[in-house]
């Protein structure tokens, strides 16, 4: 054999050797009957989720693929991730519990202002409704039919009052939710800051 051909064969053999070594890997997994199986073909798809090990040609474990998490574990992992994100946001927003208290005061003041405006508008709508009803009463006392536009305006004022009352109730509910939410944030922040070294 000529020397260049020999070098060529040696190079080819050297390139194929790692492939042969890779082909010598074994896969160890547990089947449905609980029997440990060693296979050169790989792990069947239905057993991959249970986890498996990859062994080299000497039988040493070179890689461990852990079992896939259960549905409960996935939910717990997602909840832990969400909690970590929430905790990080709390620590970015507030340097201490007193910051949470100040933020709550600002939120309550904002909601109180909205309630005040809604109550003022409600009183105004009631006054307008009273004036319109007085006009309607004058028409009735005079023996005339109450004009349609006047009845429509009274209806509009009643609807406006109902809407404003719903707004006030919504703002009051938001006040309660804000108190609960900020109290939870304050407690968690105190817990996080207390846990710091």
PDB file of C-alpha atoms in Angstrom:
ATOM      1  CA  UNK A   1       0.000   0.000   0.000  1.00  0.00           C
ATOM      2  CA  UNK A   2       1.292   3.422  -0.871  1.00  0.00           C
ATOM      3  CA  UNK A   3       2.076   5.825   1.927  1.00  0.00           C
ATOM      4  CA  UNK A   4      -0.554   8.491   0.860  1.00  0.00           C
ATOM      5  CA  UNK A   5      -3.233   5.779   0.716  1.00  0.00           C
ATOM      6  CA  UNK A   6      -2.158   4.546   4.154  1.00  0.00           C
ATOM      7  CA  UNK A   7      -2.385   8.060   5.582  1.00  0.00           C
ATOM      8  CA  UNK A   8      -5.805   8.450   3.964  1.00  0.00           C
ATOM      9  CA  UNK A   9      -7.031   5.186   5.527  1.00  0.00           C
ATOM     10  CA  UNK A  10      -5.623   6.189   8.928  1.00  0.00           C
ATOM     11  CA  UNK A  11      -7.421   9.528   8.773  1.00  0.00           C
ATOM     12  CA  UNK A  12     -10.679   7.856   7.740  1.00  0.00           C
ATOM     13  CA  UNK A  13     -10.337   5.309  10.551  1.00  0.00           C
ATOM     14  CA  UNK A  14      -9.587   8.145  12.995  1.00  0.00           C
ATOM     15  CA  UNK A  15     -12.750   9.955  11.924  1.00  0.00           C
ATOM     16  CA  UNK A  16     -14.897   6.830  12.239  1.00  0.00           C
ATOM     17  CA  UNK A  17     -13.542   5.830  15.646  1.00  0.00           C
ATOM     18  CA  UNK A  18     -15.520   8.487  17.618  1.00  0.00           C
ATOM     19  CA  UNK A  19     -18.662   7.417  15.761  1.00  0.00           C
ATOM     20  CA  UNK A  20     -18.040   3.817  16.768  1.00  0.00           C
ATOM     21  CA  UNK A  21     -17.442   4.904  20.358  1.00  0.00           C
ATOM     22  CA  UNK A  22     -20.718   6.875  20.295  1.00  0.00           C
ATOM     23  CA  UNK A  23     -22.525   3.830  18.926  1.00  0.00           C
ATOM     24  CA  UNK A  24     -21.222   1.819  21.916  1.00  0.00           C
ATOM     25  CA  UNK A  25     -23.321   3.924  24.307  1.00  0.00           C
ATOM     26  CA  UNK A  26     -26.017   2.119  26.221  1.00  0.00           C
ATOM     27  CA  UNK A  27     -29.304   3.497  27.419  1.00  0.00           C
ATOM     28  CA  UNK A  28     -30.655   2.277  30.743  1.00  0.00           C
ATOM     29  CA  UNK A  29     -34.350   2.782  31.541  1.00  0.00           C
ATOM     30  CA  UNK A  30     -37.194   1.059  33.386  1.00  0.00           C
ATOM     31  CA  UNK A  31     -40.058  -0.405  31.331  1.00  0.00           C
ATOM     32  CA  UNK A  32     -43.763  -0.785  32.210  1.00  0.00           C
ATOM     33  CA  UNK A  33     -43.104  -3.982  34.185  1.00  0.00           C
ATOM     34  CA  UNK A  34     -40.472  -2.245  36.323  1.00  0.00           C
ATOM     35  CA  UNK A  35     -37.648  -4.119  34.618  1.00  0.00           C
ATOM     36  CA  UNK A  36     -34.387  -2.254  34.018  1.00  0.00           C
ATOM     37  CA  UNK A  37     -33.561  -2.416  30.304  1.00  0.00           C
ATOM     38  CA  UNK A  38     -30.201  -1.788  28.624  1.00  0.00           C
ATOM     39  CA  UNK A  39     -30.446  -0.839  24.969  1.00  0.00           C
ATOM     40  CA  UNK A  40     -28.135   0.412  22.231  1.00  0.00           C
ATOM     41  CA  UNK A  41     -31.098   1.642  20.170  1.00  0.00           C
ATOM     42  CA  UNK A  42     -32.097   4.373  22.617  1.00  0.00           C
ATOM     43  CA  UNK A  43     -35.097   4.850  24.869  1.00  0.00           C
ATOM     44  CA  UNK A  44     -38.568   4.234  23.410  1.00  0.00           C
ATOM     45  CA  UNK A  45     -40.643   7.442  23.438  1.00  0.00           C
ATOM     46  CA  UNK A  46     -43.149   6.097  25.969  1.00  0.00           C
ATOM     47  CA  UNK A  47     -40.379   5.670  28.590  1.00  0.00           C
ATOM     48  CA  UNK A  48     -38.489   8.934  28.085  1.00  0.00           C
ATOM     49  CA  UNK A  49     -40.678  10.844  30.564  1.00  0.00           C
ATOM     50  CA  UNK A  50     -39.660   8.384  33.324  1.00  0.00           C
ATOM     51  CA  UNK A  51     -36.011   9.401  32.957  1.00  0.00           C
ATOM     52  CA  UNK A  52     -33.028   7.315  31.905  1.00  0.00           C
ATOM     53  CA  UNK A  53     -29.259   7.023  32.023  1.00  0.00           C
ATOM     54  CA  UNK A  54     -26.664   6.971  29.253  1.00  0.00           C
ATOM     55  CA  UNK A  55     -23.700   4.648  29.854  1.00  0.00           C
ATOM     56  CA  UNK A  56     -20.376   4.457  28.003  1.00  0.00           C
ATOM     57  CA  UNK A  57     -18.852   1.245  26.637  1.00  0.00           C
ATOM     58  CA  UNK A  58     -17.282   0.540  30.060  1.00  0.00           C
ATOM     59  CA  UNK A  59     -20.729   0.704  31.712  1.00  0.00           C
ATOM     60  CA  UNK A  60     -20.112   4.031  33.464  1.00  0.00           C
ATOM     61  CA  UNK A  61     -22.969   6.543  33.660  1.00  0.00           C
ATOM     62  CA  UNK A  62     -22.050   9.542  31.531  1.00  0.00           C
ATOM     63  CA  UNK A  63     -25.422  11.302  31.541  1.00  0.00           C
ATOM     64  CA  UNK A  64     -28.528  11.179  33.714  1.00  0.00           C
ATOM     65  CA  UNK A  65     -31.800  12.420  32.230  1.00  0.00           C
ATOM     66  CA  UNK A  66     -34.167  13.008  35.154  1.00  0.00           C
ATOM     67  CA  UNK A  67     -37.859  12.082  35.007  1.00  0.00           C
ATOM     68  CA  UNK A  68     -40.198  14.720  33.646  1.00  0.00           C
ATOM     69  CA  UNK A  69     -41.995  16.589  36.450  1.00  0.00           C
ATOM     70  CA  UNK A  70     -45.546  15.501  37.283  1.00  0.00           C
ATOM     71  CA  UNK A  71     -48.491  17.845  36.704  1.00  0.00           C
ATOM     72  CA  UNK A  72     -48.471  18.773  40.413  1.00  0.00           C
ATOM     73  CA  UNK A  73     -44.712  19.446  40.300  1.00  0.00           C
ATOM     74  CA  UNK A  74     -45.125  21.593  37.168  1.00  0.00           C
ATOM     75  CA  UNK A  75     -47.859  23.614  38.896  1.00  0.00           C
ATOM     76  CA  UNK A  76     -45.643  24.015  41.958  1.00  0.00           C
ATOM     77  CA  UNK A  77     -42.680  25.083  39.797  1.00  0.00           C
ATOM     78  CA  UNK A  78     -44.847  27.634  37.981  1.00  0.00           C
ATOM     79  CA  UNK A  79     -46.214  28.928  41.287  1.00  0.00           C
ATOM     80  CA  UNK A  80     -42.670  29.199  42.681  1.00  0.00           C
ATOM     81  CA  UNK A  81     -41.558  31.075  39.562  1.00  0.00           C
ATOM     82  CA  UNK A  82     -44.525  33.455  39.784  1.00  0.00           C
ATOM     83  CA  UNK A  83     -43.833  34.010  43.507  1.00  0.00           C
ATOM     84  CA  UNK A  84     -40.161  34.749  42.792  1.00  0.00           C
ATOM     85  CA  UNK A  85     -41.173  37.280  40.120  1.00  0.00           C
ATOM     86  CA  UNK A  86     -43.695  38.885  42.467  1.00  0.00           C
ATOM     87  CA  UNK A  87     -41.104  39.030  45.257  1.00  0.00           C
ATOM     88  CA  UNK A  88     -38.548  40.630  42.944  1.00  0.00           C
ATOM     89  CA  UNK A  89     -41.101  43.248  41.897  1.00  0.00           C
ATOM     90  CA  UNK A  90     -41.949  44.009  45.551  1.00  0.00           C
ATOM     91  CA  UNK A  91     -38.278  44.525  46.334  1.00  0.00           C
ATOM     92  CA  UNK A  92     -37.936  46.842  43.305  1.00  0.00           C
ATOM     93  CA  UNK A  93     -40.999  48.905  44.274  1.00  0.00           C
ATOM     94  CA  UNK A  94     -40.495  49.273  48.001  1.00  0.00           C
ATOM     95  CA  UNK A  95     -37.418  49.670  50.175  1.00  0.00           C
ATOM     96  CA  UNK A  96     -39.376  48.947  53.358  1.00  0.00           C
ATOM     97  CA  UNK A  97     -42.864  48.454  54.873  1.00  0.00           C
ATOM     98  CA  UNK A  98     -43.263  52.210  55.389  1.00  0.00           C
ATOM     99  CA  UNK A  99     -43.090  52.661  51.574  1.00  0.00           C
ATOM    100  CA  UNK A 100     -46.027  50.253  51.260  1.00  0.00           C
ATOM    101  CA  UNK A 101     -47.965  52.310  53.834  1.00  0.00           C
ATOM    102  CA  UNK A 102     -47.327  55.512  51.887  1.00  0.00           C
ATOM    103  CA  UNK A 103     -48.391  53.858  48.612  1.00  0.00           C
ATOM    104  CA  UNK A 104     -51.603  52.668  50.284  1.00  0.00           C
ATOM    105  CA  UNK A 105     -52.324  56.186  51.570  1.00  0.00           C
ATOM    106  CA  UNK A 106     -51.863  57.585  48.050  1.00  0.00           C
ATOM    107  CA  UNK A 107     -54.156  54.916  46.561  1.00  0.00           C
ATOM    108  CA  UNK A 108     -56.852  55.521  49.192  1.00  0.00           C
ATOM    109  CA  UNK A 109     -56.630  59.294  48.675  1.00  0.00           C
ATOM    110  CA  UNK A 110     -57.045  58.767  44.920  1.00  0.00           C
ATOM    111  CA  UNK A 111     -60.100  56.545  45.447  1.00  0.00           C
ATOM    112  CA  UNK A 112     -61.564  58.941  48.028  1.00  0.00           C
ATOM    113  CA  UNK A 113     -61.234  61.762  45.489  1.00  0.00           C
ATOM    114  CA  UNK A 114     -63.089  59.675  42.887  1.00  0.00           C
ATOM    115  CA  UNK A 115     -65.802  58.863  45.433  1.00  0.00           C
ATOM    116  CA  UNK A 116     -66.081  62.558  46.295  1.00  0.00           C
ATOM    117  CA  UNK A 117     -66.489  63.546  42.628  1.00  0.00           C
ATOM    118  CA  UNK A 118     -69.066  60.796  42.060  1.00  0.00           C
ATOM    119  CA  UNK A 119     -71.043  61.862  45.148  1.00  0.00           C
ATOM    120  CA  UNK A 120     -70.991  65.496  43.995  1.00  0.00           C
ATOM    121  CA  UNK A 121     -72.228  64.434  40.537  1.00  0.00           C
ATOM    122  CA  UNK A 122     -74.914  62.265  42.168  1.00  0.00           C
ATOM    123  CA  UNK A 123     -76.162  65.202  44.221  1.00  0.00           C
ATOM    124  CA  UNK A 124     -76.216  67.353  41.081  1.00  0.00           C
ATOM    125  CA  UNK A 125     -78.167  64.677  39.178  1.00  0.00           C
ATOM    126  CA  UNK A 126     -80.700  64.461  42.030  1.00  0.00           C
ATOM    127  CA  UNK A 127     -81.119  68.229  42.020  1.00  0.00           C
ATOM    128  CA  UNK A 128     -81.653  68.239  38.236  1.00  0.00           C
ATOM    129  CA  UNK A 129     -84.139  65.393  38.531  1.00  0.00           C
ATOM    130  CA  UNK A 130     -86.032  67.357  41.228  1.00  0.00           C
ATOM    131  CA  UNK A 131     -86.196  70.426  38.959  1.00  0.00           C
ATOM    132  CA  UNK A 132     -87.405  68.350  36.015  1.00  0.00           C
ATOM    133  CA  UNK A 133     -90.034  66.641  38.142  1.00  0.00           C
ATOM    134  CA  UNK A 134     -91.247  70.056  39.330  1.00  0.00           C
ATOM    135  CA  UNK A 135     -91.645  71.114  35.687  1.00  0.00           C
ATOM    136  CA  UNK A 136     -93.526  67.905  34.938  1.00  0.00           C
ATOM    137  CA  UNK A 137     -95.814  68.523  37.933  1.00  0.00           C
ATOM    138  CA  UNK A 138     -96.590  72.057  36.682  1.00  0.00           C
ATOM    139  CA  UNK A 139     -97.666  70.580  33.320  1.00  0.00           C
ATOM    140  CA  UNK A 140     -99.910  68.064  35.087  1.00  0.00           C
ATOM    141  CA  UNK A 141    -101.469  70.721  37.378  1.00  0.00           C
ATOM    142  CA  UNK A 142    -102.196  72.833  34.323  1.00  0.00           C
ATOM    143  CA  UNK A 143    -103.966  69.847  32.757  1.00  0.00           C
ATOM    144  CA  UNK A 144    -101.381  69.434  30.042  1.00  0.00           C
ATOM    145  CA  UNK A 145     -99.561  66.255  29.104  1.00  0.00           C
ATOM    146  CA  UNK A 146     -95.947  66.123  30.207  1.00  0.00           C
ATOM    147  CA  UNK A 147     -93.759  66.645  27.100  1.00  0.00           C
ATOM    148  CA  UNK A 148     -91.841  63.583  25.912  1.00  0.00           C
ATOM    149  CA  UNK A 149     -88.495  65.372  26.026  1.00  0.00           C
ATOM    150  CA  UNK A 150     -89.090  66.206  29.711  1.00  0.00           C
ATOM    151  CA  UNK A 151     -89.897  62.558  30.514  1.00  0.00           C
ATOM    152  CA  UNK A 152     -86.760  61.488  28.621  1.00  0.00           C
ATOM    153  CA  UNK A 153     -84.628  63.950  30.622  1.00  0.00           C
ATOM    154  CA  UNK A 154     -86.064  62.619  33.900  1.00  0.00           C
ATOM    155  CA  UNK A 155     -85.273  59.067  32.735  1.00  0.00           C
ATOM    156  CA  UNK A 156     -81.740  60.108  31.818  1.00  0.00           C
ATOM    157  CA  UNK A 157     -81.200  61.652  35.256  1.00  0.00           C
ATOM    158  CA  UNK A 158     -82.428  58.475  36.965  1.00  0.00           C
ATOM    159  CA  UNK A 159     -80.085  56.351  34.815  1.00  0.00           C
ATOM    160  CA  UNK A 160     -77.195  58.728  35.576  1.00  0.00           C
ATOM    161  CA  UNK A 161     -77.872  58.444  39.314  1.00  0.00           C
ATOM    162  CA  UNK A 162     -77.874  54.657  39.072  1.00  0.00           C
ATOM    163  CA  UNK A 163     -74.584  54.697  37.160  1.00  0.00           C
ATOM    164  CA  UNK A 164     -73.001  57.046  39.717  1.00  0.00           C
ATOM    165  CA  UNK A 165     -74.163  54.855  42.611  1.00  0.00           C
ATOM    166  CA  UNK A 166     -72.565  51.853  40.895  1.00  0.00           C
ATOM    167  CA  UNK A 167     -69.348  53.868  40.451  1.00  0.00           C
ATOM    168  CA  UNK A 168     -69.323  54.767  44.154  1.00  0.00           C
ATOM    169  CA  UNK A 169     -69.874  51.118  45.130  1.00  0.00           C
ATOM    170  CA  UNK A 170     -67.064  50.063  42.772  1.00  0.00           C
ATOM    171  CA  UNK A 171     -64.678  52.649  44.246  1.00  0.00           C
ATOM    172  CA  UNK A 172     -65.556  51.552  47.787  1.00  0.00           C
ATOM    173  CA  UNK A 173     -64.910  47.926  46.820  1.00  0.00           C
ATOM    174  CA  UNK A 174     -61.585  49.021  45.283  1.00  0.00           C
ATOM    175  CA  UNK A 175     -60.721  50.669  48.632  1.00  0.00           C
ATOM    176  CA  UNK A 176     -61.257  47.380  50.457  1.00  0.00           C
ATOM    177  CA  UNK A 177     -59.260  45.467  47.847  1.00  0.00           C
ATOM    178  CA  UNK A 178     -56.437  48.012  48.051  1.00  0.00           C
ATOM    179  CA  UNK A 179     -56.275  47.657  51.832  1.00  0.00           C
ATOM    180  CA  UNK A 180     -56.116  43.855  51.562  1.00  0.00           C
ATOM    181  CA  UNK A 181     -53.602  43.889  48.681  1.00  0.00           C
ATOM    182  CA  UNK A 182     -51.259  46.410  50.307  1.00  0.00           C
ATOM    183  CA  UNK A 183     -51.495  44.560  53.646  1.00  0.00           C
ATOM    184  CA  UNK A 184     -50.430  41.350  51.877  1.00  0.00           C
ATOM    185  CA  UNK A 185     -47.591  43.228  50.114  1.00  0.00           C
ATOM    186  CA  UNK A 186     -46.472  44.734  53.421  1.00  0.00           C
ATOM    187  CA  UNK A 187     -46.451  41.353  55.158  1.00  0.00           C
ATOM    188  CA  UNK A 188     -44.556  39.664  52.315  1.00  0.00           C
ATOM    189  CA  UNK A 189     -42.035  42.507  52.068  1.00  0.00           C
ATOM    190  CA  UNK A 190     -41.398  42.338  55.822  1.00  0.00           C
ATOM    191  CA  UNK A 191     -40.899  38.592  55.452  1.00  0.00           C
ATOM    192  CA  UNK A 192     -38.471  39.051  52.548  1.00  0.00           C
ATOM    193  CA  UNK A 193     -36.484  41.800  54.261  1.00  0.00           C
ATOM    194  CA  UNK A 194     -36.384  39.791  57.489  1.00  0.00           C
ATOM    195  CA  UNK A 195     -35.023  36.804  55.538  1.00  0.00           C
ATOM    196  CA  UNK A 196     -32.127  38.799  54.084  1.00  0.00           C
ATOM    197  CA  UNK A 197     -28.687  38.188  55.652  1.00  0.00           C
TER     198      UNK A 197
END
